[in-house]
Short mmCIF file of C-alpha atoms and ligand atoms in Angstrom, two decimals:
data_model
loop_
_atom_site.label_atom_id
_atom_site.label_comp_id
_atom_site.label_asym_id
_atom_site.label_seq_id
_atom_site.Cartn_x
_atom_site.Cartn_y
_atom_site.Cartn_z
CA MET A 1412 9.74 59.74 -43.02
CA SER A 1413 8.87 61.31 -39.31
CA LEU A 1414 6.34 63.42 -37.72
CA ARG A 1415 8.90 66.23 -37.44
CA THR A 1416 10.24 66.67 -41.00
CA ARG A 1417 6.47 65.75 -41.67
CA LEU A 1418 5.56 68.99 -39.86
CA MET A 1419 8.78 71.17 -41.60
CA VAL A 1420 7.82 70.04 -45.13
CA LEU A 1421 3.97 70.73 -45.07
CA THR A 1422 4.80 74.15 -43.46
CA SER A 1423 7.32 75.00 -45.89
CA ALA A 1424 5.39 73.91 -48.52
CA TRP A 1425 2.74 75.95 -47.83
CA LEU A 1426 4.19 79.19 -47.03
CA VAL A 1427 5.72 78.94 -50.83
CA PHE A 1428 2.24 78.19 -52.09
CA ILE A 1429 1.04 81.10 -50.51
CA LEU A 1430 4.26 82.95 -51.56
CA VAL A 1431 4.58 82.23 -54.86
CA LEU A 1432 0.34 82.97 -54.77
CA PHE A 1433 0.83 86.46 -53.52
CA SER A 1434 4.31 87.57 -55.58
CA THR A 1435 1.69 86.55 -58.58
CA LEU A 1436 -0.96 89.35 -58.09
CA LEU A 1437 1.52 91.49 -56.13
CA TYR A 1438 3.49 91.33 -60.07
CA SER A 1439 0.39 91.45 -62.06
CA PHE A 1440 -1.05 93.99 -60.49
CA PHE A 1441 2.53 96.05 -60.65
CA VAL A 1442 2.62 95.58 -64.27
CA GLY A 1443 -1.12 95.98 -65.29
CA ILE A 1444 -0.13 99.56 -63.12
CA THR A 1445 2.64 100.55 -64.80
CA ALA A 1446 2.18 99.74 -68.54
CA LYS A 1447 -0.91 101.39 -68.65
CA SER A 1448 0.84 104.76 -68.32
CA GLU A 1449 3.62 103.48 -71.01
CA LYS A 1450 0.01 102.27 -73.05
CA GLU A 1451 -1.52 105.76 -73.01
CA LEU A 1452 1.17 107.53 -74.27
CA LEU A 1453 1.78 106.03 -77.37
CA PHE A 1454 -1.67 105.86 -77.85
CA GLY A 1455 -2.38 109.24 -77.69
CA LYS A 1456 0.85 109.32 -79.92
CA ALA A 1457 -0.93 107.21 -82.42
CA GLN A 1458 -4.05 110.01 -82.57
CA SER A 1459 -1.43 112.81 -82.95
CA ILE A 1460 -0.16 110.75 -85.70
CA LEU A 1461 -3.13 109.81 -87.69
CA GLU A 1462 -4.36 113.56 -86.97
CA ASN A 1463 -2.52 113.82 -90.35
CA ARG A 1464 -4.88 113.51 -93.14
CA LYS A 1465 -2.27 112.62 -95.17
CA VAL A 1466 -1.37 108.91 -93.51
CA HIS A 1467 -4.93 108.24 -94.57
CA ASP A 1468 -3.81 108.86 -98.13
CA GLU A 1469 -1.75 104.93 -99.61
CA ARG A 1470 -0.61 107.87 -101.49
CA TYR A 1471 1.64 109.24 -99.40
CA TRP A 1472 3.09 106.33 -96.89
CA SER A 1473 6.64 105.86 -99.34
CA ASP A 1474 7.40 109.46 -97.58
CA ALA A 1475 9.42 109.38 -94.40
CA ASP A 1476 8.83 112.82 -94.03
CA LEU A 1477 4.85 111.71 -93.07
CA LEU A 1478 6.41 110.78 -90.05
CA ASP A 1479 9.86 111.74 -88.57
CA GLU A 1480 8.77 114.61 -86.14
CA PHE A 1481 7.50 111.89 -83.17
CA LEU A 1482 10.58 109.63 -83.63
CA VAL A 1483 12.07 109.73 -80.22
CA SER A 1484 14.72 107.86 -79.35
CA ASP A 1485 14.66 103.62 -78.66
CA GLU A 1486 11.13 104.22 -80.99
CA MET A 1487 9.95 102.48 -83.27
CA ILE A 1488 7.17 103.55 -85.74
CA ARG A 1489 5.60 101.91 -88.96
CA ILE A 1490 2.38 101.72 -91.16
CA ILE A 1491 1.58 98.24 -92.32
CA GLY A 1492 -0.79 96.83 -95.41
CA MET A 1493 -3.53 95.26 -95.45
CA ASP A 1494 -1.90 92.69 -97.11
CA GLY A 1495 0.66 92.53 -93.57
CA LEU A 1496 3.74 94.18 -95.46
CA VAL A 1497 5.52 97.17 -94.78
CA LYS A 1498 4.93 100.71 -96.24
CA LEU A 1499 6.29 103.18 -94.31
CA GLU A 1500 9.15 102.31 -91.35
CA LEU A 1501 11.27 104.30 -89.21
CA GLN A 1502 13.42 102.96 -86.38
CA SER A 1503 16.18 105.10 -83.89
CA ASN A 1504 16.67 101.47 -81.97
CA GLU A 1505 16.81 98.56 -84.96
CA ILE A 1506 15.80 95.59 -82.57
CA LEU A 1507 11.91 97.36 -82.70
CA VAL A 1508 12.00 96.33 -86.25
CA VAL A 1509 12.60 92.31 -85.10
CA GLU A 1510 9.04 91.70 -84.72
CA PRO A 1511 7.15 90.42 -87.49
CA PRO A 1512 4.40 93.42 -87.67
CA HIS A 1513 1.47 92.73 -87.18
CA VAL A 1514 -2.10 93.82 -88.86
CA THR A 1515 -5.50 94.20 -86.97
CA THR A 1516 -8.71 95.61 -86.80
CA ARG A 1517 -9.23 97.71 -83.65
CA ASP A 1518 -6.56 99.04 -81.31
CA SER A 1519 -4.50 96.65 -79.69
CA PHE A 1520 -0.99 96.69 -77.37
CA SER A 1521 1.43 94.15 -76.78
CA ILE A 1522 4.75 93.54 -73.97
CA LYS A 1523 6.95 91.93 -75.71
CA ARG A 1524 10.93 90.85 -74.10
CA ILE A 1525 13.75 90.53 -76.67
CA ASP A 1526 16.92 89.68 -74.71
CA LYS A 1527 15.65 90.76 -71.28
CA THR A 1528 14.34 93.87 -72.42
CA ARG A 1529 10.56 95.46 -72.45
CA TYR A 1530 9.47 96.86 -75.06
CA LEU A 1531 5.43 97.92 -75.78
CA TYR A 1532 3.47 97.37 -79.22
CA VAL A 1533 1.01 99.55 -80.07
CA GLU A 1534 -1.25 98.87 -82.84
CA VAL A 1535 -3.77 101.69 -84.40
CA PRO A 1536 -5.95 100.90 -87.65
CA ILE A 1537 -5.57 103.53 -90.09
CA MET A 1538 -8.95 104.90 -92.19
CA SER A 1539 -9.76 106.15 -95.38
CA GLY A 1540 -13.73 106.76 -94.82
CA SER A 1541 -14.49 103.76 -93.20
CA GLU A 1542 -12.65 101.65 -95.23
CA GLN A 1543 -9.40 100.37 -93.26
CA ILE A 1544 -6.33 100.97 -95.20
CA GLY A 1545 -3.72 99.54 -92.72
CA VAL A 1546 -2.08 99.88 -89.91
CA LEU A 1547 0.21 102.13 -87.97
CA GLU A 1548 2.47 100.91 -85.56
CA ILE A 1549 4.38 102.29 -82.63
CA ALA A 1550 6.98 100.66 -80.62
CA ARG A 1551 8.77 101.24 -77.48
CA LYS A 1552 11.74 100.46 -75.88
CA LEU A 1553 10.65 100.43 -71.71
CA THR A 1554 14.35 101.19 -69.87
CA LYS A 1555 13.50 102.43 -67.13
CA TRP A 1556 9.75 99.65 -66.51
CA SER A 1557 12.00 96.92 -67.60
CA LEU A 1558 14.59 97.75 -64.68
CA TYR A 1559 11.51 98.36 -61.40
CA ILE A 1560 10.17 95.01 -63.23
CA ASN A 1561 13.92 93.18 -62.80
CA VAL A 1562 14.38 94.47 -59.72
CA LEU A 1563 11.07 93.74 -58.34
CA THR A 1564 10.74 89.89 -59.17
CA THR A 1565 14.74 89.86 -57.71
CA ALA A 1566 13.57 90.75 -53.92
CA LEU A 1567 9.89 88.91 -54.79
CA ILE A 1568 12.16 85.32 -55.34
CA LEU A 1569 14.71 86.42 -52.68
CA MET A 1570 12.49 87.36 -50.00
CA SER A 1571 10.45 83.80 -50.53
CA ILE A 1572 13.79 82.44 -49.99
CA GLY A 1573 14.46 84.16 -47.07
CA ALA A 1574 10.68 83.56 -45.48
CA VAL A 1575 11.40 79.58 -47.00
CA VAL A 1576 14.41 79.45 -45.34
CA VAL A 1577 13.49 81.23 -41.80
CA SER A 1578 10.10 79.17 -41.14
CA ALA A 1579 11.86 75.75 -41.52
CA ILE A 1580 14.09 77.08 -38.67
CA GLY A 1581 11.67 77.96 -36.94
CA SER A 1582 9.39 74.89 -36.92
CA PHE A 1583 12.69 72.84 -36.63
CA PHE A 1584 12.88 74.45 -33.29
CA TYR A 1585 9.21 74.82 -32.05
CA SER A 1586 8.77 71.31 -33.76
CA SER A 1587 11.34 70.02 -31.29
CA PHE A 1588 9.55 71.58 -27.77
CA LEU A 1589 5.84 70.60 -29.66
CA PHE A 1590 7.28 67.10 -29.69
CA GLN A 1591 8.73 67.08 -26.71
CA PRO A 1592 5.84 65.71 -24.75
CA LEU A 1593 6.19 62.45 -27.12
CA ARG A 1594 9.10 61.79 -26.70
CA GLN A 1595 8.71 60.87 -22.82
CA LEU A 1596 5.08 59.08 -23.27
CA ASN A 1597 6.78 56.98 -25.95
CA SER A 1598 10.42 56.43 -23.81
CA THR A 1599 8.14 55.63 -20.87
CA MET A 1600 6.31 53.55 -22.98
CA GLN A 1601 9.28 51.84 -23.66
CA MET A 1602 10.56 51.72 -19.44
CA ILE A 1603 7.49 49.52 -19.54
CA GLN A 1604 8.48 47.70 -22.22
CA LEU A 1605 11.82 46.81 -20.87
CA SER A 1606 10.93 46.72 -17.31
CA GLY A 1607 7.57 44.61 -17.02
CA THR A 1608 6.21 46.78 -15.08
CA PHE A 1609 4.08 49.87 -15.37
CA ARG A 1610 4.59 53.19 -14.37
CA LYS A 1611 2.95 56.24 -15.22
CA LEU A 1612 3.47 59.72 -16.72
CA ASP A 1613 5.60 62.29 -14.19
CA ASP A 1614 3.59 65.40 -12.34
CA GLU A 1615 5.29 67.89 -15.02
CA PHE A 1616 3.83 65.68 -18.02
CA MET A 1617 0.52 65.77 -15.57
CA ALA A 1618 0.73 69.28 -15.19
CA ARG A 1619 -0.22 70.11 -18.86
CA THR A 1620 -3.69 71.48 -19.66
CA ASP A 1621 -3.38 70.77 -24.06
CA GLU A 1622 -4.29 67.74 -25.05
CA LEU A 1623 -1.76 66.17 -24.38
CA GLY A 1624 -2.26 66.97 -21.23
CA LYS A 1625 -5.48 64.61 -21.52
CA LEU A 1626 -3.55 62.41 -23.68
CA GLY A 1627 -1.39 61.82 -20.44
CA ILE A 1628 -3.85 61.01 -17.52
CA THR A 1629 -6.17 58.91 -20.19
CA PHE A 1630 -3.17 56.56 -20.07
CA ASN A 1631 -2.43 56.78 -16.27
CA GLU A 1632 -5.53 56.35 -15.84
CA MET A 1633 -5.03 53.02 -18.96
CA ILE A 1634 -2.15 51.78 -16.35
CA SER A 1635 -3.74 52.37 -13.51
CA ARG A 1636 -6.77 49.72 -14.28
CA LEU A 1637 -4.28 47.97 -16.12
CA GLU A 1638 -2.50 47.37 -13.07
CA GLU A 1639 -5.42 46.50 -11.01
CA LEU A 1640 -6.51 44.23 -13.57
CA VAL A 1641 -3.21 42.47 -13.17
CA GLN A 1642 -3.18 42.18 -9.89
CA LYS A 1643 -6.50 41.02 -9.53
CA GLN A 1644 -5.14 38.40 -11.92
CA LYS A 1645 -2.74 37.36 -9.98
CA ARG A 1646 -4.93 37.59 -6.69
CA PHE A 1647 -7.23 35.65 -8.94
CA VAL A 1648 -4.30 32.75 -9.51
CA ALA A 1649 -2.98 32.74 -5.78
CA ASP A 1650 -6.08 31.73 -4.03
CA ALA A 1651 -7.25 29.29 -6.47
CA SER A 1652 -4.67 27.44 -5.72
CA HIS A 1653 -4.84 27.57 -2.67
CA GLU A 1654 -8.64 26.50 -2.98
CA LEU A 1655 -7.62 23.76 -5.00
CA ARG A 1656 -4.39 22.60 -2.54
CA THR A 1657 -6.76 21.78 0.85
CA PRO A 1658 -8.72 18.85 -0.99
CA LEU A 1659 -6.27 17.59 -3.42
CA THR A 1660 -3.47 17.49 -0.11
CA ILE A 1661 -6.71 16.11 2.00
CA ILE A 1662 -7.23 13.50 -1.03
CA GLU A 1663 -2.91 12.57 -1.04
CA SER A 1664 -3.34 12.12 3.50
CA TYR A 1665 -5.98 9.59 3.36
CA ALA A 1666 -4.23 8.01 0.14
CA GLY A 1667 -1.86 7.50 1.80
CA MET A 1668 -3.31 6.06 4.61
CA LEU A 1669 -5.47 3.77 2.82
CA ASN A 1670 -1.89 2.79 1.07
CA ARG A 1671 -0.33 1.99 4.39
CA TRP A 1672 -3.60 0.33 7.08
CA GLY A 1673 -6.78 -0.20 4.76
CA SER A 1674 -5.82 -3.71 3.93
CA GLU A 1675 -6.53 -4.00 7.91
CA ASP A 1676 -8.67 -1.57 9.71
CA PRO A 1677 -12.03 -1.61 7.15
CA GLU A 1678 -13.52 1.33 9.75
CA LEU A 1679 -10.19 3.64 8.27
CA ARG A 1680 -10.43 2.48 4.78
CA LYS A 1681 -14.21 3.32 5.07
CA GLU A 1682 -13.21 6.92 6.13
CA ALA A 1683 -10.45 7.15 3.73
CA ILE A 1684 -12.82 6.56 0.97
CA ASP A 1685 -16.00 8.86 2.13
CA ALA A 1686 -13.34 11.70 2.23
CA ILE A 1687 -11.56 11.29 -0.93
CA LEU A 1688 -15.02 10.91 -3.03
CA GLY A 1689 -16.20 14.30 -1.15
CA GLU A 1690 -13.58 16.83 -1.59
CA SER A 1691 -13.64 15.03 -5.05
CA HIS A 1692 -16.86 15.92 -5.46
CA ARG A 1693 -15.78 19.54 -3.82
CA LEU A 1694 -12.54 19.64 -6.16
CA LYS A 1695 -14.61 18.96 -9.63
CA SER A 1696 -17.81 21.88 -8.05
CA LEU A 1697 -14.31 24.21 -7.69
CA VAL A 1698 -12.84 23.28 -11.09
CA GLY A 1699 -16.66 24.03 -12.53
CA SER A 1700 -16.92 26.82 -10.99
CA LEU A 1701 -13.11 28.52 -12.35
CA MET A 1702 -14.34 27.09 -15.73
CA GLN A 1703 -17.50 29.44 -15.56
CA LEU A 1704 -16.08 32.13 -14.47
CA ALA A 1705 -12.94 32.33 -17.18
CA GLU A 1706 -16.24 31.17 -19.41
CA SER A 1707 -18.14 34.16 -18.72
CA GLU A 1708 -15.54 36.14 -19.73
CA GLN A 1709 -16.26 35.33 -23.64
CA GLU A 1710 -18.04 36.96 -25.81
CA ASP A 1711 -20.87 34.37 -27.00
CA TRP A 1712 -21.22 33.16 -23.63
CA LEU A 1713 -24.97 33.95 -23.34
CA ARG A 1714 -27.57 32.39 -25.52
CA MET A 1715 -30.24 34.77 -25.21
CA GLU A 1716 -33.98 34.09 -26.20
CA GLN A 1717 -37.29 35.08 -25.18
CA ILE A 1718 -38.48 33.41 -22.01
CA ASP A 1719 -41.07 33.02 -19.28
CA LEU A 1720 -38.94 34.11 -15.76
CA MET A 1721 -41.11 32.52 -14.21
CA ALA A 1722 -41.10 29.07 -15.56
CA ILE A 1723 -37.62 29.25 -14.00
CA VAL A 1724 -38.34 31.02 -10.62
CA ARG A 1725 -40.58 27.55 -10.16
CA SER A 1726 -38.33 24.88 -11.84
CA ALA A 1727 -35.82 26.75 -9.24
CA ALA A 1728 -37.02 26.31 -6.30
CA SER A 1729 -38.17 23.11 -6.72
CA ALA A 1730 -35.02 21.62 -7.49
CA MET A 1731 -33.28 23.50 -4.24
CA GLU A 1732 -37.26 22.64 -2.61
CA VAL A 1733 -36.38 18.16 -3.57
CA ALA A 1734 -32.29 18.35 -3.04
CA PHE A 1735 -32.35 19.49 0.51
CA SER A 1736 -36.17 20.04 1.78
CA ARG A 1737 -36.44 22.80 2.28
CA ASP A 1738 -39.90 24.91 1.78
CA ILE A 1739 -38.99 27.64 -0.79
CA ARG A 1740 -42.25 30.28 -1.16
CA ILE A 1741 -42.43 32.01 -4.57
CA GLU A 1742 -44.65 35.30 -4.09
CA SER A 1743 -45.78 37.20 -7.35
CA ARG A 1744 -48.18 38.34 -8.97
CA SER A 1745 -48.17 37.10 -12.30
CA ASP A 1746 -48.14 33.32 -13.46
CA SER A 1747 -45.80 34.31 -16.33
CA VAL A 1748 -43.05 37.52 -16.79
CA PRO A 1749 -42.01 37.34 -20.28
CA ILE A 1750 -37.98 38.54 -20.80
CA THR A 1751 -35.46 38.30 -22.53
CA GLY A 1752 -32.68 36.09 -21.44
CA ASP A 1753 -30.44 32.89 -21.37
CA SER A 1754 -32.74 30.68 -19.60
CA GLU A 1755 -30.08 28.29 -18.18
CA LYS A 1756 -27.83 31.31 -17.01
CA LEU A 1757 -30.99 32.83 -15.11
CA LYS A 1758 -31.72 29.26 -13.55
CA GLN A 1759 -28.02 28.57 -12.44
CA LEU A 1760 -28.20 32.35 -10.97
CA LEU A 1761 -31.56 31.95 -8.85
CA ILE A 1762 -29.56 28.17 -7.59
CA ILE A 1763 -26.67 30.54 -6.82
CA LEU A 1764 -28.61 33.27 -4.83
CA LEU A 1765 -31.01 30.05 -3.33
CA ASP A 1766 -28.01 27.40 -2.28
CA ASN A 1767 -26.60 30.33 -0.17
CA ALA A 1768 -30.14 31.86 1.38
CA ILE A 1769 -30.01 27.99 2.27
CA LYS A 1770 -26.93 27.13 4.16
CA TYR A 1771 -26.53 30.33 5.70
CA SER A 1772 -30.28 30.10 7.47
CA ALA A 1773 -32.73 27.57 8.62
CA GLU A 1774 -36.00 29.76 8.19
CA PRO A 1775 -37.43 29.00 5.25
CA VAL A 1776 -36.18 30.33 2.28
CA ARG A 1777 -38.67 33.27 -0.32
CA ILE A 1778 -38.10 34.12 -3.93
CA ARG A 1779 -39.80 37.94 -4.84
CA VAL A 1780 -40.67 38.65 -8.31
CA VAL A 1781 -42.04 42.20 -8.93
CA ALA A 1782 -42.49 42.81 -12.63
CA LEU A 1783 -42.15 46.76 -13.60
CA GLN A 1784 -42.90 48.82 -16.80
CA GLN A 1785 -38.72 48.73 -18.02
CA ALA A 1786 -37.42 45.80 -15.69
CA VAL A 1787 -38.07 43.15 -13.43
CA GLN A 1788 -36.98 42.26 -10.09
CA VAL A 1789 -36.32 38.71 -8.05
CA MET A 1790 -36.00 39.04 -4.69
CA VAL A 1791 -33.76 36.05 -2.76
CA VAL A 1792 -34.93 36.64 1.31
CA ASP A 1793 -34.02 34.26 3.50
CA GLU A 1794 -33.86 35.19 7.72
CA GLY A 1795 -31.21 33.49 8.54
CA ILE A 1796 -27.20 34.61 10.27
CA GLY A 1797 -27.47 37.74 7.92
CA MET A 1798 -23.50 39.29 7.31
CA GLU A 1799 -22.09 42.85 9.09
CA ASP A 1800 -22.35 46.21 6.70
CA LYS A 1801 -18.50 46.03 6.16
CA THR A 1802 -18.74 42.89 4.45
CA LEU A 1803 -20.98 43.82 1.58
CA PRO A 1804 -19.14 46.09 -0.37
CA PHE A 1805 -16.62 42.54 -0.68
CA LEU A 1806 -18.89 40.02 -1.66
CA PHE A 1807 -18.78 39.36 -5.43
CA ASP A 1808 -14.68 39.24 -4.69
CA ARG A 1809 -13.61 36.25 -5.83
CA PHE A 1810 -12.92 33.56 -2.57
CA PHE A 1811 -14.69 36.25 -0.57
CA ARG A 1812 -16.17 35.00 2.29
CA THR A 1813 -18.00 36.30 5.63
CA ASP A 1814 -16.20 34.83 8.75
CA LEU A 1815 -19.56 33.72 10.08
CA ALA A 1816 -19.95 31.38 7.09
CA ARG A 1817 -16.68 30.20 7.93
CA THR A 1818 -17.65 29.57 10.88
CA ARG A 1819 -20.59 27.24 10.15
CA GLN A 1820 -17.72 25.19 7.72
CA THR A 1821 -21.00 25.09 5.12
CA GLY A 1822 -17.81 24.41 2.31
CA GLY A 1823 -18.56 27.06 0.19
CA PHE A 1824 -15.61 28.49 -2.00
CA GLY A 1825 -16.95 32.09 -2.22
CA LEU A 1826 -17.42 32.08 -5.85
CA GLY A 1827 -21.11 31.79 -6.26
CA LEU A 1828 -22.02 35.04 -6.09
CA SER A 1829 -18.55 35.80 -8.08
CA ILE A 1830 -20.62 34.04 -10.84
CA ALA A 1831 -23.91 35.33 -10.80
CA LYS A 1832 -23.00 39.06 -10.85
CA SER A 1833 -21.28 37.99 -13.91
CA ILE A 1834 -24.55 36.81 -15.74
CA VAL A 1835 -26.76 40.04 -14.24
CA GLU A 1836 -23.77 42.19 -15.69
CA ARG A 1837 -24.08 40.05 -18.86
CA HIS A 1838 -27.71 40.84 -18.81
CA GLU A 1839 -27.40 44.51 -18.56
CA GLY A 1840 -28.66 43.59 -15.32
CA ALA A 1841 -27.90 44.82 -11.60
CA ILE A 1842 -27.42 43.57 -8.18
CA ARG A 1843 -27.28 43.92 -5.19
CA ILE A 1844 -27.59 42.94 -1.20
CA GLU A 1845 -29.22 43.49 1.78
CA SER A 1846 -28.53 42.33 5.23
CA ARG A 1847 -28.31 42.46 8.91
CA PRO A 1848 -26.57 40.44 11.38
CA GLY A 1849 -29.33 37.71 12.74
CA LYS A 1850 -31.50 39.07 10.94
CA GLY A 1851 -31.39 38.03 7.27
CA THR A 1852 -29.82 38.51 3.87
CA THR A 1853 -31.89 39.80 1.05
CA VAL A 1854 -30.53 39.88 -2.53
CA ILE A 1855 -32.25 41.67 -5.28
CA VAL A 1856 -31.68 41.36 -8.99
CA GLU A 1857 -32.86 43.42 -11.38
CA LEU A 1858 -33.43 42.57 -14.54
CA PRO A 1859 -34.47 44.98 -18.04
CA ARG A 1860 -37.24 43.20 -19.82
N1 ATP B 2249 -27.63 34.45 2.53
C1 ATP B 2249 -26.98 35.36 2.88
N2 ATP B 2249 -26.99 35.12 4.24
C2 ATP B 2249 -25.32 34.85 5.05
N3 ATP B 2249 -24.58 34.84 4.51
C3 ATP B 2249 -23.94 34.64 3.19
C4 ATP B 2249 -26.05 35.05 1.98
N4 ATP B 2249 -25.15 34.81 0.82
C5 ATP B 2249 -23.98 34.55 0.56
N5 ATP B 2249 -23.23 35.17 2.11
C6 ATP B 2249 -21.99 35.14 2.31
O1 ATP B 2249 -20.89 35.63 1.17
C7 ATP B 2249 -20.09 34.15 0.64
C8 ATP B 2249 -19.23 34.64 -0.55
O2 ATP B 2249 -21.49 33.52 -0.92
P1 ATP B 2249 -20.67 33.15 -2.50
O3 ATP B 2249 -22.20 32.62 -2.76
O4 ATP B 2249 -20.50 33.83 -3.55
O5 ATP B 2249 -19.46 31.80 -1.60
P2 ATP B 2249 -19.87 30.40 -1.88
O6 ATP B 2249 -21.56 30.67 -0.78
O7 ATP B 2249 -19.73 31.00 0.94
O8 ATP B 2249 -19.01 29.48 -1.67
P3 ATP B 2249 -19.57 28.68 -2.71
O9 ATP B 2249 -21.38 29.96 -3.61
O10 ATP B 2249 -18.78 29.25 -3.87
O11 ATP B 2249 -20.31 27.48 -2.87
C9 ATP B 2249 -20.59 33.72 2.30
O12 ATP B 2249 -18.92 33.19 1.91
C10 ATP B 2249 -21.23 33.97 2.64
O13 ATP B 2249 -20.23 34.36 4.18
MG1 MG B 2250 -22.37 30.75 -2.17
#
């Protein structure tokens, strides 16, 4: 069932319920009020009959004169014995005697419906002293009353049907108006699906101030984000292919040279083998970095445990000191700083930062650790070539390298800081860089404890 039909059915069903409820209430109210006066009339008549003392004596019950003067048209008066048998009966409308006699011990009344016409019956006990000897029953045809009730019932039914029809037609039109934006949303989505390009909702839709307008904002934001992501992904693939091409081309050309002249020229052979080895090494490290970036998107990338950050700092520093024969100073007030994190990834983070500091400076490099109440700050400080302000926002982009770095031929791919950022963010920390050209660079990493 479509949303529109469902809305129509629900509105109509609810209206039917309300109408039935109120009609029933109105009907019973009307019946109660009008029946009351008729009832009082018949009870009054019964009282007048009972005022005659002969009525309270069974011996006179065979005398029709006893009740004769009270009988009017469309009425029945009868006396019923305690055995349930009719003792005396007068009527001016014979349908009224069809109802079997009804013995009761107190005043009672009922409305009977025979052949679409209503009849009112009242019963009053006949007493002789303190003992009940019979029942006086009076019945009357409710001619006018029946008519009123029938008119009322017909009016209520017709009005209800009319209201439901009008409401169904109304909800058909307003639901079409209400669902128009949903149809627009749907067609935009279908267009995206069919054309394979991103599309946004138009200004008219976005001008709405209701819930659908908010939905539109979320939708357009989501599309922008997806567009951005896809764009980023495309650029990444293009950059990665480009970076992979360069070493492969070098390897290919040196392999070709080896093939042609390698057996004759030992000097060329040495140069070609060195170049092939160097480029293979670069290729391997590039593929390693790319794989790391891909893995960093996975849920279970980190193995979090309780670790000592100082131990990691010392181990990363000494590894880099050995590898590059450079001096790295560690500055910290405490010998041990316990935090929760992945020790392997944090060591890698430090190696990435130290690698940059060493590559882009000649002076000694420092690591400063400051333990705060809720967090710990790790700063990697160098006094090297530094960077210009305009490049700072792009440092964490994949494959980004500054011009200063490029001219130095230090051979990086521009992936180190992207990996560093992933590691810090997965630890729910933050990373930023402060730098001045010619003065040096400080990378500040803040990790929660
Ligand atoms: N300490 C630093 N001093 C000066 N420039 C830096 C420093 N750290 C990073 N940079 C600049 O930021 C760029 C990006 O750094 P990143 O570590 O991401 O890449 P890379 O070092 O060039 O290559 P990779 O780390 O992938 O081998 C570098 O190319 C360099 O231009
Ligand atoms: Mg680097």
